[in-house]
mmCIF file of C-alpha atoms in Angstrom:
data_model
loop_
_atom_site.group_PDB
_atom_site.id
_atom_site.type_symbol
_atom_site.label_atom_id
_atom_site.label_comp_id
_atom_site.label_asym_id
_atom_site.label_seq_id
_atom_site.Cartn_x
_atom_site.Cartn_y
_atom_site.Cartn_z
ATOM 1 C CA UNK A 59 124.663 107.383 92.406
ATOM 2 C CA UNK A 60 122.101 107.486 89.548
ATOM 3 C CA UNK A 61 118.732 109.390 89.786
ATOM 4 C CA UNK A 62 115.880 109.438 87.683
ATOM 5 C CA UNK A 63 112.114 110.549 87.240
ATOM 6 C CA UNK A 64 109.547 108.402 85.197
ATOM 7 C CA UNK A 65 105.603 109.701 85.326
ATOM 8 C CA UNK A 66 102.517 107.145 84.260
ATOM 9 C CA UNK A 67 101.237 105.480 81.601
ATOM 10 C CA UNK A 68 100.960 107.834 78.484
ATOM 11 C CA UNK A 69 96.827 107.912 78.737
ATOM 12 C CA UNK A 70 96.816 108.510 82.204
ATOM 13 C CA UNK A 71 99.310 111.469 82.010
ATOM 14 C CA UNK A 72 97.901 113.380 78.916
ATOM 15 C CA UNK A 73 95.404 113.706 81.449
ATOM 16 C CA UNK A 74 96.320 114.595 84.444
ATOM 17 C CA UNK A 75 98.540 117.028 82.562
ATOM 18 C CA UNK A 76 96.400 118.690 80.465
ATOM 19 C CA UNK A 77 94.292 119.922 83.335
ATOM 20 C CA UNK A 78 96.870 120.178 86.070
ATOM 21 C CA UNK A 79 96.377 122.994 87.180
ATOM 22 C CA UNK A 80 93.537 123.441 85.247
ATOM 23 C CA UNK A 81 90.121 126.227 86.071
ATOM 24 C CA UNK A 82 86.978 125.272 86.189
ATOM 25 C CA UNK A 83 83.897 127.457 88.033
ATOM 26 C CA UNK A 84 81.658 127.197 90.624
ATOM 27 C CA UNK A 85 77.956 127.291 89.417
ATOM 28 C CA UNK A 86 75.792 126.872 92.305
ATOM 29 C CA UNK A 87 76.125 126.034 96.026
ATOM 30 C CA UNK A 88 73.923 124.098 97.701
ATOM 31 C CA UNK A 89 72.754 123.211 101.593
ATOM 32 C CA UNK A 90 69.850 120.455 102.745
ATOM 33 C CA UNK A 91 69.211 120.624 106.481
ATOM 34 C CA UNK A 92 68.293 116.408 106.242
ATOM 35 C CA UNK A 93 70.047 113.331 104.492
ATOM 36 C CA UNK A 94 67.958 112.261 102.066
ATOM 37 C CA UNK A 95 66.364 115.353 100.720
ATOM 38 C CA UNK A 96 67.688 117.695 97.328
ATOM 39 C CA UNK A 97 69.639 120.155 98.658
ATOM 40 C CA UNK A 98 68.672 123.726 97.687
ATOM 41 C CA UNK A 99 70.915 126.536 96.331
ATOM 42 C CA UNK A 100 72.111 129.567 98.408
ATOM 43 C CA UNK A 101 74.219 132.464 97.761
ATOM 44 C CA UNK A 102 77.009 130.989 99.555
ATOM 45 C CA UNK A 103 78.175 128.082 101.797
ATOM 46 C CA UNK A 104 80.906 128.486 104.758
ATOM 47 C CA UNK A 105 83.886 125.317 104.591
ATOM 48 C CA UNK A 106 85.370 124.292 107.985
ATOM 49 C CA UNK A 107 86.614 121.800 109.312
ATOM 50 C CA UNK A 108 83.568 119.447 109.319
ATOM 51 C CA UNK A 109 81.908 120.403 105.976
ATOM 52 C CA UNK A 110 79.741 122.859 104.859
ATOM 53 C CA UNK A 111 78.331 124.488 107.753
ATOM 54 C CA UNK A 112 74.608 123.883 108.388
ATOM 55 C CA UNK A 113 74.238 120.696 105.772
ATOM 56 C CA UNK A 114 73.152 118.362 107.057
ATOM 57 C CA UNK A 115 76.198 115.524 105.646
ATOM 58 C CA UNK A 116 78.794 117.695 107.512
ATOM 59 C CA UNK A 117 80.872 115.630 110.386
ATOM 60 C CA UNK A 118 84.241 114.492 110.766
ATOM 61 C CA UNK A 119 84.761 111.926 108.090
ATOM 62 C CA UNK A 120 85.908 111.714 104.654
ATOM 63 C CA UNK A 121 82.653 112.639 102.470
ATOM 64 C CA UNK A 122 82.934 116.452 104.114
ATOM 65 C CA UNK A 123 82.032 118.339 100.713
ATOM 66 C CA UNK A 124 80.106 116.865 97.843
ATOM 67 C CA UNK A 125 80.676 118.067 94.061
ATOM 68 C CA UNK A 126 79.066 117.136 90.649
ATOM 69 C CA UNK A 127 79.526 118.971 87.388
ATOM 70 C CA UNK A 128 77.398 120.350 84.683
ATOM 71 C CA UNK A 129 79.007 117.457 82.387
ATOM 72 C CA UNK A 130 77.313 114.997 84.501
ATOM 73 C CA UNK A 131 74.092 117.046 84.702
ATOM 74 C CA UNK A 132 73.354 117.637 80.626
ATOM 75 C CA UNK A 133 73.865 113.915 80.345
ATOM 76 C CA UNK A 134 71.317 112.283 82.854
ATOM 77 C CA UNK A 135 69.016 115.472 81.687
ATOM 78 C CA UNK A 136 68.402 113.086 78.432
ATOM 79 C CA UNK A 137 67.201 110.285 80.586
ATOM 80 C CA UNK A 138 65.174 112.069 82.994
ATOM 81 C CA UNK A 139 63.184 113.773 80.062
ATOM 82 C CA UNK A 140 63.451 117.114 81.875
ATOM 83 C CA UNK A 141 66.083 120.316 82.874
ATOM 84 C CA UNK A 142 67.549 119.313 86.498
ATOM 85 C CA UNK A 143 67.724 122.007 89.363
ATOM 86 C CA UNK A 144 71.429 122.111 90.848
ATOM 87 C CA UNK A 145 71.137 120.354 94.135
ATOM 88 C CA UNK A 146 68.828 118.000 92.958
ATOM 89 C CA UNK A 147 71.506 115.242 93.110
ATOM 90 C CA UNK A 148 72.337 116.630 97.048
ATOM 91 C CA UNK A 149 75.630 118.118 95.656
ATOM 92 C CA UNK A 150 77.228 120.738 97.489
ATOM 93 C CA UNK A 151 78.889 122.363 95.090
ATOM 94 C CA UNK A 152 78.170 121.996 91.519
ATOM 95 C CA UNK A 153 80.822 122.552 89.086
ATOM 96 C CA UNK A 154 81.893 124.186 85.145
ATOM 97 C CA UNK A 155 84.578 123.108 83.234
ATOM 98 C CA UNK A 156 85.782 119.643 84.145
ATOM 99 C CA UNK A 157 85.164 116.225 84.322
ATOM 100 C CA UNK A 158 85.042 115.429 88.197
ATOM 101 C CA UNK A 159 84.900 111.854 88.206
ATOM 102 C CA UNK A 160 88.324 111.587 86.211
ATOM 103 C CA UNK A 161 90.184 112.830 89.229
ATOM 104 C CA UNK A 162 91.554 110.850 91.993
ATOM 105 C CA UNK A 163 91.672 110.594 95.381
ATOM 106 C CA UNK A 164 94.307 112.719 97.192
ATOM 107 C CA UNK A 165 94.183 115.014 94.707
ATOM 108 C CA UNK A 166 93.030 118.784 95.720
ATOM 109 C CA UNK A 167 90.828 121.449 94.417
ATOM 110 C CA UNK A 168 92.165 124.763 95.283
ATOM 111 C CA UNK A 169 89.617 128.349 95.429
ATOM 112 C CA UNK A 170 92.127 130.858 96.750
ATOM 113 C CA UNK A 171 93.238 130.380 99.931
ATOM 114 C CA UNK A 172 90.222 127.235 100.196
ATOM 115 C CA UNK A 173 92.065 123.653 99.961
ATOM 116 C CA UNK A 174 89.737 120.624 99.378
ATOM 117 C CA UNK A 175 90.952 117.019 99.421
ATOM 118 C CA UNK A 176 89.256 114.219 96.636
ATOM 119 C CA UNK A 177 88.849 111.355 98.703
ATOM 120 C CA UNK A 178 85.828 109.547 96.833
ATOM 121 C CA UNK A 179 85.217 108.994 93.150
ATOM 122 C CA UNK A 180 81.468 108.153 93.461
ATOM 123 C CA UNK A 181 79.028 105.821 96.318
ATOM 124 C CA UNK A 182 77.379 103.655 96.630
ATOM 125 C CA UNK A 183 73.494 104.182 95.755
ATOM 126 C CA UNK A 184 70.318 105.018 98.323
ATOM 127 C CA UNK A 185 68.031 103.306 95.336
ATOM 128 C CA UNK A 186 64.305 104.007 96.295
ATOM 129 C CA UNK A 187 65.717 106.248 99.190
ATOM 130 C CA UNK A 188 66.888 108.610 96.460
ATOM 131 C CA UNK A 189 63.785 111.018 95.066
ATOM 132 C CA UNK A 190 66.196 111.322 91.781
ATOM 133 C CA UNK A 191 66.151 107.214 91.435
ATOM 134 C CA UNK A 192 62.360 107.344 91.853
ATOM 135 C CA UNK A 193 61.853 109.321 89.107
ATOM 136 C CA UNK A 194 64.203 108.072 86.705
ATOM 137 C CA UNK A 195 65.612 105.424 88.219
ATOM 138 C CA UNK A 196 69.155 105.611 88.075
ATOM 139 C CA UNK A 197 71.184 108.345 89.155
ATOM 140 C CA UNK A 198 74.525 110.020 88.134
ATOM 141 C CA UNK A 199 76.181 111.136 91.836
ATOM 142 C CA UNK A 200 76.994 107.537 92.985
ATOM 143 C CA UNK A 201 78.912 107.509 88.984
ATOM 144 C CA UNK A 202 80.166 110.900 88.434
ATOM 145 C CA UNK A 203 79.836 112.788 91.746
ATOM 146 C CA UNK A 204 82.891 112.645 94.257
ATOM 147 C CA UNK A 205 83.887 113.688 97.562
ATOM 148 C CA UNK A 206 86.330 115.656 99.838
ATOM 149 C CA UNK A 207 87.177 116.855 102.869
ATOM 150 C CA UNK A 208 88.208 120.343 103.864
ATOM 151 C CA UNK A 209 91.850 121.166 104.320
ATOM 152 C CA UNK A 210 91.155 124.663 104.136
ATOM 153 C CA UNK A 211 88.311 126.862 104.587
ATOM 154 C CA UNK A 212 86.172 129.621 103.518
ATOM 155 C CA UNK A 213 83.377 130.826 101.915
ATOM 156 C CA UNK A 214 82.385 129.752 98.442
ATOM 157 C CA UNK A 215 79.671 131.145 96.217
ATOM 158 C CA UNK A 216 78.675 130.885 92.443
ATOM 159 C CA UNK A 217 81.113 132.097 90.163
ATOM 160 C CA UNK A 218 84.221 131.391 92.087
ATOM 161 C CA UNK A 219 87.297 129.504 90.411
ATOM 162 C CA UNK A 220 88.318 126.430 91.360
ATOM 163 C CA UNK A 221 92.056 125.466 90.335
ATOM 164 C CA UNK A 222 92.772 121.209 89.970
ATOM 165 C CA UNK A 223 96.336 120.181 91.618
ATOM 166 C CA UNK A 224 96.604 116.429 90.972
ATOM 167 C CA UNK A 225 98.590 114.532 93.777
ATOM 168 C CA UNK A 226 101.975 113.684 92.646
ATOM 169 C CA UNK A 227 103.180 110.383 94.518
ATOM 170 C CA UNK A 228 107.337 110.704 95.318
ATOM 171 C CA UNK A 229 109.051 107.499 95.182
ATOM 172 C CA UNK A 230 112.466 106.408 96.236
ATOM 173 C CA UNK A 231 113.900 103.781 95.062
ATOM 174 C CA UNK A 232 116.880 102.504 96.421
ATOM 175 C CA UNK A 233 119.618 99.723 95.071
ATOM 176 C CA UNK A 234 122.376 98.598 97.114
ATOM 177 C CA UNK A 235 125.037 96.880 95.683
ATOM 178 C CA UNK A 236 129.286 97.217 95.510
ATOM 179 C CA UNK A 237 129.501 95.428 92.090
ATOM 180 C CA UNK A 238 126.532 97.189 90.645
ATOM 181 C CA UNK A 239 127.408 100.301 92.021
ATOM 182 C CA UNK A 240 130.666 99.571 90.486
ATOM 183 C CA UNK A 241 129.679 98.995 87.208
ATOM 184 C CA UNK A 242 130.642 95.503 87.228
ATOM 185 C CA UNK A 243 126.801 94.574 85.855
ATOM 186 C CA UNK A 244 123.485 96.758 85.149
ATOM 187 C CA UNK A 245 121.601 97.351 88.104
ATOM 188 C CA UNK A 246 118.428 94.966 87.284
ATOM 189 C CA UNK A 247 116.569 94.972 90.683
ATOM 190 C CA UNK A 248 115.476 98.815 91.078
ATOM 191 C CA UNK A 249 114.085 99.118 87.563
ATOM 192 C CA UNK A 250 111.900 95.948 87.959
ATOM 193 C CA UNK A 251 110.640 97.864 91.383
ATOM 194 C CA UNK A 252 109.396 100.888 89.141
ATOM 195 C CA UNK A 253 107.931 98.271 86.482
ATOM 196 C CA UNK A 254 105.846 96.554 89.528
ATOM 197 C CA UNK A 255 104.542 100.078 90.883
ATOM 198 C CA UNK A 256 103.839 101.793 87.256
ATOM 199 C CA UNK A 257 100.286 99.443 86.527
ATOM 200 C CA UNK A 258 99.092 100.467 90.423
ATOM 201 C CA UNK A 259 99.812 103.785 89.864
ATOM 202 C CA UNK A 260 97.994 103.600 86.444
ATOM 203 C CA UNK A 261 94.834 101.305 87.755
ATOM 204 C CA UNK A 262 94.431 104.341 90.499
ATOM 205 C CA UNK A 263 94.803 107.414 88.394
ATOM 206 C CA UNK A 264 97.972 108.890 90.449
ATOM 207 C CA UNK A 265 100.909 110.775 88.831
ATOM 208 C CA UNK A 266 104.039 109.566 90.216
ATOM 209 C CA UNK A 267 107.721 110.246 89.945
ATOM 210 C CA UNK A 268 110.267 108.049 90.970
ATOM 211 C CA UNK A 269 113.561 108.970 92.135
ATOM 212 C CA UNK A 270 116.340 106.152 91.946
ATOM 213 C CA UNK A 271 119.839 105.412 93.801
ATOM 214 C CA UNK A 272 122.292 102.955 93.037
ATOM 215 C CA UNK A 273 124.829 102.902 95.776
ATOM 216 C CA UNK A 274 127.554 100.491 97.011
ATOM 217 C CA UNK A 275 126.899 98.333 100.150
ATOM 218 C CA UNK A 276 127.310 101.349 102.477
ATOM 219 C CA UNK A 277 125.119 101.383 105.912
ATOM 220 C CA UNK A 278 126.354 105.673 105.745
ATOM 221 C CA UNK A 279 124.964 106.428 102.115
ATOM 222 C CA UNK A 280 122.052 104.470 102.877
ATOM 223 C CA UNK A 281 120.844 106.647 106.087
ATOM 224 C CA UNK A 282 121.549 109.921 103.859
ATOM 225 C CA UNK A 283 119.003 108.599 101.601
ATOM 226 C CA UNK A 284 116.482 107.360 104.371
ATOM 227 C CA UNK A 285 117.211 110.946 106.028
ATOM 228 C CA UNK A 286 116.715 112.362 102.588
ATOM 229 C CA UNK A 287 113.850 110.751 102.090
ATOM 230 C CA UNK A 288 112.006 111.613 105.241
ATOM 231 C CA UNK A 289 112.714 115.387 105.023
ATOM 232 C CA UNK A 290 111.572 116.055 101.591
ATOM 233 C CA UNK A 291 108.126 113.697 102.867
ATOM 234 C CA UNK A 292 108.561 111.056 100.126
ATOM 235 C CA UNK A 293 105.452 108.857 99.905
ATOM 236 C CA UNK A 294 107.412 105.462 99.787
ATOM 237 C CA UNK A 295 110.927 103.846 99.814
ATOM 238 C CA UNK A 296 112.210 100.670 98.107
ATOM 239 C CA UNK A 297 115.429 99.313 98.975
ATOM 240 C CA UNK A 298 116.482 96.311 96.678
ATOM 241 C CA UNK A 299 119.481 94.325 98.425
ATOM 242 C CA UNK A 300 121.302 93.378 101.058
ATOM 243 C CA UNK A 301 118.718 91.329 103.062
ATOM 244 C CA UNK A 302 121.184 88.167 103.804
ATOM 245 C CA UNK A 303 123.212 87.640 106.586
ATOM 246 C CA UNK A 304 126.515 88.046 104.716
ATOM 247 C CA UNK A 305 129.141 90.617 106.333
ATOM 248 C CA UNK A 306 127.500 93.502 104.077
ATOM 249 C CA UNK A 307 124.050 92.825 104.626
ATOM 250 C CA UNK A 308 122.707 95.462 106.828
ATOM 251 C CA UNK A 309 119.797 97.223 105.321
ATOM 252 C CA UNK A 310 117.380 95.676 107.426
ATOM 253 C CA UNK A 311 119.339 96.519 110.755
ATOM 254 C CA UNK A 312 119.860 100.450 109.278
ATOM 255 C CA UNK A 313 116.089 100.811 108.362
ATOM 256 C CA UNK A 314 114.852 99.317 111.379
ATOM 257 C CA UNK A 315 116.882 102.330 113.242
ATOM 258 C CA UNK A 316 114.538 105.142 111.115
ATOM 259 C CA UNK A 317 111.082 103.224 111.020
ATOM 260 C CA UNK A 318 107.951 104.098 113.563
ATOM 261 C CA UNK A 319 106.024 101.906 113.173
ATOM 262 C CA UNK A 320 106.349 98.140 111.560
ATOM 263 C CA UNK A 321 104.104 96.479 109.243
ATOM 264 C CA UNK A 322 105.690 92.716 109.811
ATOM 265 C CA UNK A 323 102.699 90.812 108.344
ATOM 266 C CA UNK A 324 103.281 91.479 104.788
ATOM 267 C CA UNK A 325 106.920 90.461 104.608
ATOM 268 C CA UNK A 326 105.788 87.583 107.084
ATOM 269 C CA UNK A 327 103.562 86.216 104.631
ATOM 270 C CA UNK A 328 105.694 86.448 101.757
ATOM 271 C CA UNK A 329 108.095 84.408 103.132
ATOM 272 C CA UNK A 330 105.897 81.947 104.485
ATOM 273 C CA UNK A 331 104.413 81.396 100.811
ATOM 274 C CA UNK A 332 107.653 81.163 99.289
ATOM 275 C CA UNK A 333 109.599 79.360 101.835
ATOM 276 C CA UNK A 334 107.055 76.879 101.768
ATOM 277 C CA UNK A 335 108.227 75.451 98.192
ATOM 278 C CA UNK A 336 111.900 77.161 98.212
ATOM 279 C CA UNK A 337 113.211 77.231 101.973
ATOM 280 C CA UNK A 338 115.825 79.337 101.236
ATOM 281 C CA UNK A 339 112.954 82.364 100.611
ATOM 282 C CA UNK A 340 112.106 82.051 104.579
ATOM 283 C CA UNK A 341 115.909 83.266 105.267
ATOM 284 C CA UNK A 342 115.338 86.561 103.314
ATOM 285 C CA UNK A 343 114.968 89.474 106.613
ATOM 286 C CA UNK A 344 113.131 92.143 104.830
ATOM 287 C CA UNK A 345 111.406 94.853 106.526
ATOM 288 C CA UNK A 346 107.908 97.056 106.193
ATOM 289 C CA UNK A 347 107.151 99.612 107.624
ATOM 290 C CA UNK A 348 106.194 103.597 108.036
ATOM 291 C CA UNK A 349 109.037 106.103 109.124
ATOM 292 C CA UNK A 350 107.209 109.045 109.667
ATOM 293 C CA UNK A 351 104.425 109.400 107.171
ATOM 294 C CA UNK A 352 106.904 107.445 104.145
ATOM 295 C CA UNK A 353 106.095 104.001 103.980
ATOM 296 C CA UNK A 354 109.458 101.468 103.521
ATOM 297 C CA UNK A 355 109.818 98.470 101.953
ATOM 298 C CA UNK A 356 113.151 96.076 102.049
ATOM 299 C CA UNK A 357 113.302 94.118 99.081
ATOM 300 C CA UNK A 358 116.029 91.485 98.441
ATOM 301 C CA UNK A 359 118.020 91.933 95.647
ATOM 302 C CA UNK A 360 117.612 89.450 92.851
ATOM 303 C CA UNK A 361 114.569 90.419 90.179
ATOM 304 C CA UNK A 362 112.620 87.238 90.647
ATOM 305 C CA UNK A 363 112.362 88.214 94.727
ATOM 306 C CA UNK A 364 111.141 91.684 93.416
ATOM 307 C CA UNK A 365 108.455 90.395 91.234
ATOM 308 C CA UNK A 366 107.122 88.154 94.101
ATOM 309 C CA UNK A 367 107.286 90.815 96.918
ATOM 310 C CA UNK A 368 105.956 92.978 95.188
ATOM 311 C CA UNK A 369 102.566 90.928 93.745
ATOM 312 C CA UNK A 370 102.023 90.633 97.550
ATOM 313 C CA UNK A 371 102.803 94.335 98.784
ATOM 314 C CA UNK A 372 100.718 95.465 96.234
ATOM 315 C CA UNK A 373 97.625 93.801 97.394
ATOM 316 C CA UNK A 374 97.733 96.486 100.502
ATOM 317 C CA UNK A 375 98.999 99.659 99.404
ATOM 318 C CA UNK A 376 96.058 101.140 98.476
ATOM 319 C CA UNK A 377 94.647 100.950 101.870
ATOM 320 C CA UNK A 378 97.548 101.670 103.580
ATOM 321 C CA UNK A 379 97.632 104.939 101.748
ATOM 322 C CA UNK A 380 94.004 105.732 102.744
ATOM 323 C CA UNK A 381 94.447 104.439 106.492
ATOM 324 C CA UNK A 382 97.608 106.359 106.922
ATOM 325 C CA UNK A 383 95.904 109.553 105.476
ATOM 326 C CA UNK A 384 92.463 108.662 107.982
ATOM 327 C CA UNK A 385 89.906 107.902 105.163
ATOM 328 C CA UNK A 386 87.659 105.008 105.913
ATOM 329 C CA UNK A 387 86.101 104.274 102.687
ATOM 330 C CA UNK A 388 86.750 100.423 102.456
#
């Protein structure tokens, strides 16, 4: 059994590392009774589990909380010709220390025992139903401002710190093979499922960490790892191999015992676009689905089957990991 971790791109990471973790402050906190208007600083707001209590943007959905910093404030300052009141841009809570809009969603803001959820990097703009885009028109919170819901809550007030935990995506990937496993040849398959996910993971700003298994044709070892993967919540799980119908192909059959709910379109329509010039792609049985909250794919097991799944799984992840965690911001 081999296992391994690999984070992002280099850009990406210096990042996400530098401010992992990172402290920035709150400046001002700020409530509007109606959409629409500036909101207008108070001493302090209360989080629940709808928002900021008595705003009027609270509700259950995925824009609870509304943040901008003072980065984004000094720039548009320039083009409005004039010093901007906090609120003005109907931010809830306006920020010190880091750039906001560089985060991604899924990852949290911690202020002690208060846990906020990113899940919006900007919106879409009012235009002339904004007073800011009257004036100047343009404005910086559909750019730079993003969103979040509560996980925790509490009160907040100017001057509190804010801590940054990015969201660290856990990935199993899983090769099943006797002669690979053996040592017999290099296991080609897994890597080339980690060189498919990397760019996503990149494109989307998410830190991720893969942890890979190269184990003989063995239905046993192969629920260990499913069970494995399950307990410790992994995010997703690639298997690469045995998808045929030879006497030690079973992964389909084993993963099919562990998974909640199936997801039979994808792998439906891959083989339907390959089978359709190569028949032999419509014999291939692999399997999607979510077991638990971890999503699981079942890849065949040569590299050019890889590099075809996965252009086609990759078109959905992204809003299968916003639909599984209840955001609705297609």
């Amino acid at each position: 059994m081999i296992a391994g971790f690999v984070l992002i791109s280099q850009h990406s990471r210096k990042w996400k590392m530098e401010f992992q973790n990172h402290t920035m402050k709150v400046v001002s906190v700020n409530i509007s009774e109606k959409k629409g208007t500036v909101k207008q600083p108070v001493q302090a707001i209360t989080l629940y589990d709808k928002g900021v209590l008595g705003d009027a943007h609270s509700g259950k959905w995925h824009r609870m909380v509304s943040l901008l910093g003072t980065e984004s404030f000094r720039k548009f300052e320039k083009d409005a010709g004039r010093e901007l009141a906090y609120g003005e841009f109907a931010e809830n809570i306006t920020t010190e220390g880091m750039i906001l809009y560089e985060m991604a969603p899924f990852d949290q803001l911690h202020l002690g025992d208060i846990v906020l959820e990113v899940t919006q990097i900007g919106k879409k703009c009012h235009g002339a139903g904004c007073a800011i885009y009257n004036e100047v028109g343009n404005c910086v919170m559909p750019k730079e401002g993003i969103f979040a819901r509560v996980i925790s809550g509490g009160d907040v007030k100017a001057g509190d710190l804010i801590s940054y935990h990015p969201k660290v995506f856990r990935v199993m990937v899983i090769t099943l093979s006797d002669r690979a496993s053996s040592g017999e040849y290099e296991d080609l398959s897994g890597p080339e499922i980690q060189k498919q996910l990397l760019p996503f993971f990149e494109m989307n700003r998410w830190q991720v960490n893969f942890e890979s298994h190269l184990i003989p044709d063995d239905p046993k070892k192969l629920e260990e790892l499913l069970f494995k993967a399950k307990s410790e919540k992994f995010d997703m799980v690639f298997t690469t191999g045995g998808t045929g119908i030879g006497p030690r192909d079973f992964t389909p059959e084993v993963v099919k015992q562990h998974i909640d709910k199936e997801i039979p379109g994808i792998m439906e329509a891959i083989r339907l676009k390959y089978g359709m010039e190569k028949p032999n792609a419509l014999l291939s049985r692999g399997v999607a689905g979510l077991m638990n909250e971890t999503f699981v794919y079942v890849l065949p097991g040569s590299v050019r089957a890889i590099k075809e799944y996965m252009g086609e799984i990759l078109k959905t992840l992204r809003h299968l990991l916003f639909m599984l965690n209840g955001i609705d911001n297609h």
